[in-house]
Every structure is written in C-alpha cells, then in structure tokens.
PDB file of C-alpha atoms in Angstrom:
ATOM      1  CA  MET A1356      -8.745  48.605  17.246  1.00 62.00           C
ATOM      2  CA  PHE A1357      -8.930  52.377  17.786  1.00 73.00           C
ATOM      3  CA  SER A1358     -12.465  52.565  16.400  1.00 83.00           C
ATOM      4  CA  TYR A1359     -13.533  49.947  18.969  1.00 86.00           C
ATOM      5  CA  ILE A1360     -11.972  51.862  21.867  1.00 90.00           C
ATOM      6  CA  PHE A1361     -13.424  55.210  20.786  1.00 93.00           C
ATOM      7  CA  GLN A1362     -16.869  54.008  19.630  1.00 92.00           C
ATOM      8  CA  ASP A1363     -18.581  56.031  22.401  1.00 93.00           C
ATOM      9  CA  TRP A1364     -16.423  59.151  21.969  1.00 92.00           C
ATOM     10  CA  GLU A1365     -18.795  61.104  19.736  1.00 93.00           C
ATOM     11  CA  ALA A1366     -21.846  60.162  21.839  1.00 92.00           C
ATOM     12  CA  ASN A1367     -20.131  61.686  24.887  1.00 93.00           C
ATOM     13  CA  LYS A1368     -19.034  64.836  23.053  1.00 91.00           C
ATOM     14  CA  HIS A1369     -18.445  67.676  25.581  1.00 91.00           C
ATOM     15  CA  ASN A1370     -18.605  65.083  28.393  1.00 92.00           C
ATOM     16  CA  ILE A1371     -15.005  64.383  29.331  1.00 93.00           C
ATOM     17  CA  LYS A1372     -15.888  62.081  32.226  1.00 93.00           C
ATOM     18  CA  GLY A1373     -18.182  60.001  30.006  1.00 93.00           C
ATOM     19  CA  GLN A1374     -15.506  59.790  27.325  1.00 94.00           C
ATOM     20  CA  LEU A1375     -12.875  58.705  29.849  1.00 94.00           C
ATOM     21  CA  VAL A1376     -15.074  56.064  31.496  1.00 95.00           C
ATOM     22  CA  MET A1377     -16.119  54.558  28.187  1.00 95.00           C
ATOM     23  CA  VAL A1378     -12.556  54.430  26.822  1.00 95.00           C
ATOM     24  CA  LEU A1379     -11.386  52.743  30.044  1.00 95.00           C
ATOM     25  CA  PHE A1380     -14.357  50.332  29.824  1.00 95.00           C
ATOM     26  CA  ARG A1381     -13.639  49.449  26.180  1.00 94.00           C
ATOM     27  CA  LEU A1382      -9.970  48.823  27.042  1.00 94.00           C
ATOM     28  CA  ALA A1383     -10.994  46.511  29.924  1.00 93.00           C
ATOM     29  CA  HIS A1384     -13.681  44.601  28.001  1.00 91.00           C
ATOM     30  CA  PRO A1385     -11.327  42.179  26.154  1.00 88.00           C
ATOM     31  CA  ALA A1386     -10.576  40.605  29.550  1.00 87.00           C
ATOM     32  CA  SER A1387     -14.100  39.163  29.486  1.00 85.00           C
ATOM     33  CA  LYS A1388     -13.332  37.093  26.372  1.00 84.00           C
ATOM     34  CA  ASN A1389     -11.330  34.290  27.982  1.00 83.00           C
ATOM     35  CA  LYS A1390      -9.130  33.317  30.938  1.00 87.00           C
ATOM     36  CA  PHE A1391      -5.887  34.148  29.103  1.00 87.00           C
ATOM     37  CA  PHE A1392      -6.971  37.759  28.527  1.00 83.00           C
ATOM     38  CA  ARG A1393      -8.161  38.048  32.146  1.00 87.00           C
ATOM     39  CA  ILE A1394      -4.718  37.044  33.413  1.00 91.00           C
ATOM     40  CA  LEU A1395      -2.946  39.260  30.885  1.00 89.00           C
ATOM     41  CA  TRP A1396      -5.210  42.234  31.662  1.00 90.00           C
ATOM     42  CA  LEU A1397      -5.188  41.759  35.477  1.00 93.00           C
ATOM     43  CA  PRO A1398      -3.078  44.845  36.296  1.00 94.00           C
ATOM     44  CA  TYR A1399      -5.266  46.965  34.025  1.00 95.00           C
ATOM     45  CA  LEU A1400      -8.462  45.489  35.523  1.00 94.00           C
ATOM     46  CA  ILE A1401      -7.278  46.511  38.989  1.00 95.00           C
ATOM     47  CA  PHE A1402      -6.554  50.013  37.661  1.00 96.00           C
ATOM     48  CA  TYR A1403     -10.001  50.116  35.998  1.00 95.00           C
ATOM     49  CA  LYS A1404     -11.785  49.066  39.192  1.00 94.00           C
ATOM     50  CA  VAL A1405      -9.947  51.622  41.342  1.00 96.00           C
ATOM     51  CA  VAL A1406     -10.335  54.548  38.947  1.00 95.00           C
ATOM     52  CA  VAL A1407     -13.831  53.956  37.558  1.00 95.00           C
ATOM     53  CA  GLU A1408     -15.592  52.353  40.529  1.00 93.00           C
ATOM     54  CA  TRP A1409     -13.852  53.867  43.528  1.00 93.00           C
ATOM     55  CA  PHE A1410     -12.930  57.348  42.315  1.00 94.00           C
ATOM     56  CA  MET A1411     -15.581  58.014  39.670  1.00 94.00           C
ATOM     57  CA  CYS A1412     -18.381  56.122  41.487  1.00 93.00           C
ATOM     58  CA  ILE A1413     -19.539  54.208  38.400  1.00 95.00           C
ATOM     59  CA  GLU A1414     -20.018  50.455  38.645  1.00 95.00           C
ATOM     60  CA  LEU A1415     -19.802  49.238  35.060  1.00 95.00           C
ATOM     61  CA  PRO A1416     -18.186  45.774  35.167  1.00 95.00           C
ATOM     62  CA  HIS A1417     -15.843  45.078  32.267  1.00 93.00           C
ATOM     63  CA  TRP A1418     -17.837  41.995  31.188  1.00 94.00           C
ATOM     64  CA  THR A1419     -21.109  43.915  30.700  1.00 95.00           C
ATOM     65  CA  LYS A1420     -22.411  43.775  27.119  1.00 96.00           C
ATOM     66  CA  VAL A1421     -22.684  47.369  25.925  1.00 96.00           C
ATOM     67  CA  GLY A1422     -23.534  48.491  22.394  1.00 96.00           C
ATOM     68  CA  SER A1423     -21.750  51.384  20.723  1.00 96.00           C
ATOM     69  CA  GLY A1424     -22.659  54.988  21.436  1.00 96.00           C
ATOM     70  CA  LEU A1425     -23.426  54.738  25.171  1.00 96.00           C
ATOM     71  CA  TYR A1426     -23.771  58.215  26.693  1.00 96.00           C
ATOM     72  CA  LEU A1427     -23.230  58.603  30.443  1.00 94.00           C
ATOM     73  CA  GLY A1428     -25.014  61.796  31.466  1.00 90.00           C
ATOM     74  CA  HIS A1429     -23.303  63.233  34.556  1.00 83.00           C
ATOM     75  CA  GLY A1430     -21.816  59.783  35.198  1.00 75.00           C
ATOM     76  CA  HIS A1431     -22.115  59.512  38.960  1.00 85.00           C
ATOM     77  CA  SER A1432     -23.654  56.822  41.158  1.00 91.00           C
ATOM     78  CA  LEU A1433     -24.337  54.520  38.231  1.00 94.00           C
ATOM     79  CA  VAL A1434     -24.683  50.842  39.169  1.00 95.00           C
ATOM     80  CA  VAL A1435     -24.938  48.246  36.392  1.00 96.00           C
ATOM     81  CA  ASN A1436     -25.117  44.533  37.113  1.00 95.00           C
ATOM     82  CA  GLY A1437     -22.471  42.817  35.004  1.00 92.00           C
ATOM     83  CA  CYS A1438     -25.034  40.490  33.407  1.00 94.00           C
ATOM     84  CA  SER A1439     -27.093  43.410  32.093  1.00 96.00           C
ATOM     85  CA  VAL A1440     -27.191  44.086  28.359  1.00 97.00           C
ATOM     86  CA  ILE A1441     -27.227  47.656  27.031  1.00 97.00           C
ATOM     87  CA  GLY A1442     -28.081  48.279  23.383  1.00 97.00           C
ATOM     88  CA  LYS A1443     -26.697  50.849  20.939  1.00 97.00           C
ATOM     89  CA  ASN A1444     -27.015  54.614  21.383  1.00 97.00           C
ATOM     90  CA  CYS A1445     -28.403  54.512  24.918  1.00 97.00           C
ATOM     91  CA  PHE A1446     -28.397  57.515  27.248  1.00 97.00           C
ATOM     92  CA  ILE A1447     -28.056  56.775  30.974  1.00 96.00           C
ATOM     93  CA  ARG A1448     -28.182  59.560  33.549  1.00 95.00           C
ATOM     94  CA  HIS A1449     -26.751  59.648  37.068  1.00 94.00           C
ATOM     95  CA  CYS A1450     -27.976  57.639  40.065  1.00 95.00           C
ATOM     96  CA  THR A1451     -29.334  54.854  37.847  1.00 96.00           C
ATOM     97  CA  THR A1452     -29.386  51.184  38.818  1.00 96.00           C
ATOM     98  CA  LEU A1453     -29.669  48.190  36.490  1.00 97.00           C
ATOM     99  CA  GLY A1454     -29.811  45.278  38.905  1.00 95.00           C
ATOM    100  CA  ASN A1455     -31.167  41.854  39.652  1.00 94.00           C
ATOM    101  CA  VAL A1456     -33.367  40.474  42.424  1.00 93.00           C
ATOM    102  CA  ARG A1457     -32.225  38.087  45.130  1.00 93.00           C
ATOM    103  CA  TYR A1458     -34.919  35.529  45.867  1.00 93.00           C
ATOM    104  CA  PRO A1459     -35.562  34.068  49.351  1.00 95.00           C
ATOM    105  CA  ASP A1460     -33.868  30.792  48.349  1.00 95.00           C
ATOM    106  CA  GLY A1461     -30.627  32.693  47.613  1.00 93.00           C
ATOM    107  CA  THR A1462     -30.835  32.528  43.820  1.00 94.00           C
ATOM    108  CA  TYR A1463     -30.855  35.612  41.609  1.00 94.00           C
ATOM    109  CA  SER A1464     -33.091  36.774  38.793  1.00 94.00           C
ATOM    110  CA  ASP A1465     -31.857  37.660  35.342  1.00 95.00           C
ATOM    111  CA  SER A1466     -30.554  41.186  34.776  1.00 96.00           C
ATOM    112  CA  PRO A1467     -32.147  43.954  32.685  1.00 97.00           C
ATOM    113  CA  HIS A1468     -31.798  44.109  28.894  1.00 98.00           C
ATOM    114  CA  LEU A1469     -32.027  47.540  27.298  1.00 98.00           C
ATOM    115  CA  GLY A1470     -32.787  47.803  23.598  1.00 97.00           C
ATOM    116  CA  ASP A1471     -31.317  50.373  21.215  1.00 97.00           C
ATOM    117  CA  ASN A1472     -31.925  54.118  21.642  1.00 97.00           C
ATOM    118  CA  VAL A1473     -33.113  53.862  25.259  1.00 97.00           C
ATOM    119  CA  GLU A1474     -32.997  57.025  27.358  1.00 97.00           C
ATOM    120  CA  LEU A1475     -33.081  56.757  31.154  1.00 97.00           C
ATOM    121  CA  GLY A1476     -33.770  59.747  33.390  1.00 96.00           C
ATOM    122  CA  ALA A1477     -31.909  60.375  36.635  1.00 95.00           C
ATOM    123  CA  SER A1478     -32.441  57.926  39.501  1.00 96.00           C
ATOM    124  CA  VAL A1479     -34.123  55.235  37.403  1.00 97.00           C
ATOM    125  CA  SER A1480     -34.089  51.713  38.851  1.00 97.00           C
ATOM    126  CA  ILE A1481     -34.618  48.757  36.536  1.00 97.00           C
ATOM    127  CA  ILE A1482     -34.744  45.580  38.573  1.00 96.00           C
ATOM    128  CA  GLY A1483     -34.861  41.931  37.500  1.00 95.00           C
ATOM    129  CA  GLY A1484     -34.990  40.259  34.106  1.00 95.00           C
ATOM    130  CA  VAL A1485     -36.850  43.227  32.622  1.00 97.00           C
ATOM    131  CA  LYS A1486     -36.668  43.804  28.873  1.00 97.00           C
ATOM    132  CA  ILE A1487     -36.804  47.401  27.683  1.00 97.00           C
ATOM    133  CA  GLY A1488     -37.642  47.746  23.996  1.00 96.00           C
ATOM    134  CA  ASN A1489     -36.052  49.968  21.372  1.00 97.00           C
ATOM    135  CA  ASN A1490     -36.691  53.733  21.332  1.00 97.00           C
ATOM    136  CA  VAL A1491     -37.951  53.877  24.923  1.00 97.00           C
ATOM    137  CA  LYS A1492     -37.756  56.849  27.288  1.00 97.00           C
ATOM    138  CA  ILE A1493     -38.044  56.299  31.032  1.00 97.00           C
ATOM    139  CA  GLY A1494     -38.669  59.327  33.240  1.00 96.00           C
ATOM    140  CA  ALA A1495     -36.606  60.358  36.241  1.00 96.00           C
ATOM    141  CA  GLY A1496     -37.160  58.359  39.419  1.00 96.00           C
ATOM    142  CA  ALA A1497     -39.036  55.529  37.702  1.00 97.00           C
ATOM    143  CA  VAL A1498     -38.858  52.023  39.142  1.00 97.00           C
ATOM    144  CA  VAL A1499     -39.192  49.484  36.340  1.00 97.00           C
ATOM    145  CA  VAL A1500     -40.125  45.923  37.304  1.00 96.00           C
ATOM    146  CA  LYS A1501     -42.005  44.864  34.148  1.00 96.00           C
ATOM    147  CA  ASP A1502     -41.110  44.765  30.450  1.00 96.00           C
ATOM    148  CA  ILE A1503     -41.647  47.911  28.390  1.00 97.00           C
ATOM    149  CA  PRO A1504     -42.339  47.489  24.657  1.00 96.00           C
ATOM    150  CA  ASP A1505     -40.733  49.463  21.818  1.00 96.00           C
ATOM    151  CA  ASN A1506     -41.512  53.148  21.237  1.00 97.00           C
ATOM    152  CA  CYS A1507     -42.905  54.084  24.648  1.00 96.00           C
ATOM    153  CA  VAL A1508     -42.485  56.634  27.402  1.00 97.00           C
ATOM    154  CA  ALA A1509     -42.776  55.266  30.944  1.00 97.00           C
ATOM    155  CA  VAL A1510     -42.755  57.068  34.297  1.00 97.00           C
ATOM    156  CA  GLY A1511     -43.568  56.432  37.942  1.00 96.00           C
ATOM    157  CA  ASN A1512     -43.148  53.899  40.711  1.00 94.00           C
ATOM    158  CA  PRO A1513     -43.935  51.314  39.540  1.00 95.00           C
ATOM    159  CA  ALA A1514     -43.288  52.522  36.001  1.00 95.00           C
ATOM    160  CA  ARG A1515     -46.259  52.674  33.679  1.00 96.00           C
ATOM    161  CA  ILE A1516     -46.512  53.591  30.026  1.00 96.00           C
ATOM    162  CA  ILE A1517     -47.980  57.048  29.546  1.00 95.00           C
ATOM    163  CA  LYS A1518     -47.258  57.607  25.891  1.00 93.00           C
ATOM    164  CA  ARG A1519     -46.597  55.642  22.742  1.00 94.00           C
ATOM    165  CA  LEU A1520     -44.113  57.180  20.354  1.00 90.00           C
ATOM    166  CA  ASP A1521     -44.565  57.168  16.619  1.00 82.00           C
ATOM    167  CA  PRO A1522     -41.356  55.408  15.521  1.00 73.00           C
ATOM    168  CA  ILE A1523     -41.003  57.781  12.569  1.00 64.00           C
ATOM    169  CA  ASN A1524     -42.026  61.187  13.939  1.00 58.00           C
ATOM    170  CA  GLU A1525     -41.727  60.511  17.674  1.00 53.00           C
ATOM    171  CA  PRO A1526     -44.048  62.250  20.146  1.00 47.00           C
ATOM    172  CA  GLN A1527     -47.489  61.932  18.526  1.00 43.00           C
ATOM    173  CA  ALA A1528     -49.834  59.262  19.846  1.00 40.00           C
ATOM    174  CA  ALA A1529     -50.456  60.121  23.492  1.00 41.00           C
ATOM    175  CA  MET A1530     -52.057  57.848  26.042  1.00 42.00           C
ATOM    176  CA  PRO A1531     -54.137  58.927  29.057  1.00 41.00           C
ATOM    177  CA  ASN A1532     -52.166  60.783  31.751  1.00 42.00           C
ATOM    178  CA  GLU A1533     -50.158  62.692  29.145  1.00 42.00           C
ATOM    179  CA  ALA A1534     -50.334  65.685  31.498  1.00 39.00           C
ATOM    180  CA  LEU A1535     -48.024  63.788  33.859  1.00 41.00           C
ATOM    181  CA  LEU A1536     -45.199  64.020  31.348  1.00 42.00           C
ATOM    182  CA  THR A1537     -43.623  67.427  31.185  1.00 39.00           C
ATOM    183  CA  GLU A1538     -40.115  66.467  30.133  1.00 42.00           C
ATOM    184  CA  VAL A1539     -38.371  63.132  29.984  1.00 40.00           C
TER     185      VAL A1539
END
C-alpha cells in the first residue's frame, strides 16, 4: 500500500509540492475503482479537490490513469483531462494542458495518451485524441494536435518533429531545422 502511495516520491525528489500533489492523487485514485469507494472516499475527494485544484492550481482528476514516476515540474496551472492517460516516468512542466476537443455537434474527442518517458516543456498544449510515443520530448509552448512517434523531439505551433532520438544513445540523428532546438 505504501509503495503505491509513494511511487512518485523519488521522481519528485527536492520538489515538495510535486511530492505532496502526487501522494494526495494516489490516495484519491482508489475512488475511481467503483461506486462503493467513491462514496467511502467522498470526504477525502472534496479535500483533494479543494487543496490540489483550488489552492495548488493543478487539475489532475483522481480517475486519470497515471503511470509511476510522474514528475510535476513547478506544478502550477496544470490542466489534465480526466480521460487522459499518462505513462511511466513522465515529466510535465507548468502551464501544460492535456485536453480534448468539443465538436460543433456537442460531442467530445478522445483525450491525449502519453507514452513512457515523455518530457513536456512549459506551456505545452496537447489537444484531442493525440498519441505521444515513448521517449518523446516536446519543447516549451508547443501545440500538439497530431500523433508523435517514439523517440522524437517536437516543437512549435503546430508541433513538428525536428529530431529523431537514438533510443540507445539519445541525441544523435538530427533532422532538418536542428538549429531551432537549443534546449528542450
């Protein structure tokens, strides 16, 4: 039980706010399992919503599927649609949105799916049923509306792939426009 609650602790080392948010999230997550747990956890869910969403300004619904080792860099103004899926060992910086699209007929698109080892820069927006592969880095301010395959670096609005990463030794095989990437 304790290993489940603290599975993001080491990833957020020296980041007290990130550690606190992730422990509170992991404690709230069992309420997403069934109606009995939701009723049992209701007082805690209210506490979670007030503390994490209202005071800490992080919208991370308790039913979101999040892999272990999520790091919340600066943890402010983060908005995650509850139907999003976040893989293991992801790094999400402040002012990031993982959301869906509302169509003219009133229906909604799917929500983003992040693979394992995804790193998002500040102010990244990933909108719609976009699938982000494993070992992907997305630069600050990028707006992602299309899938990004494994082992890539993407930047811009709309986001485009500027570099392919060697899955073993990382930053080797560069694509055109490599000069646009100074630090992701």
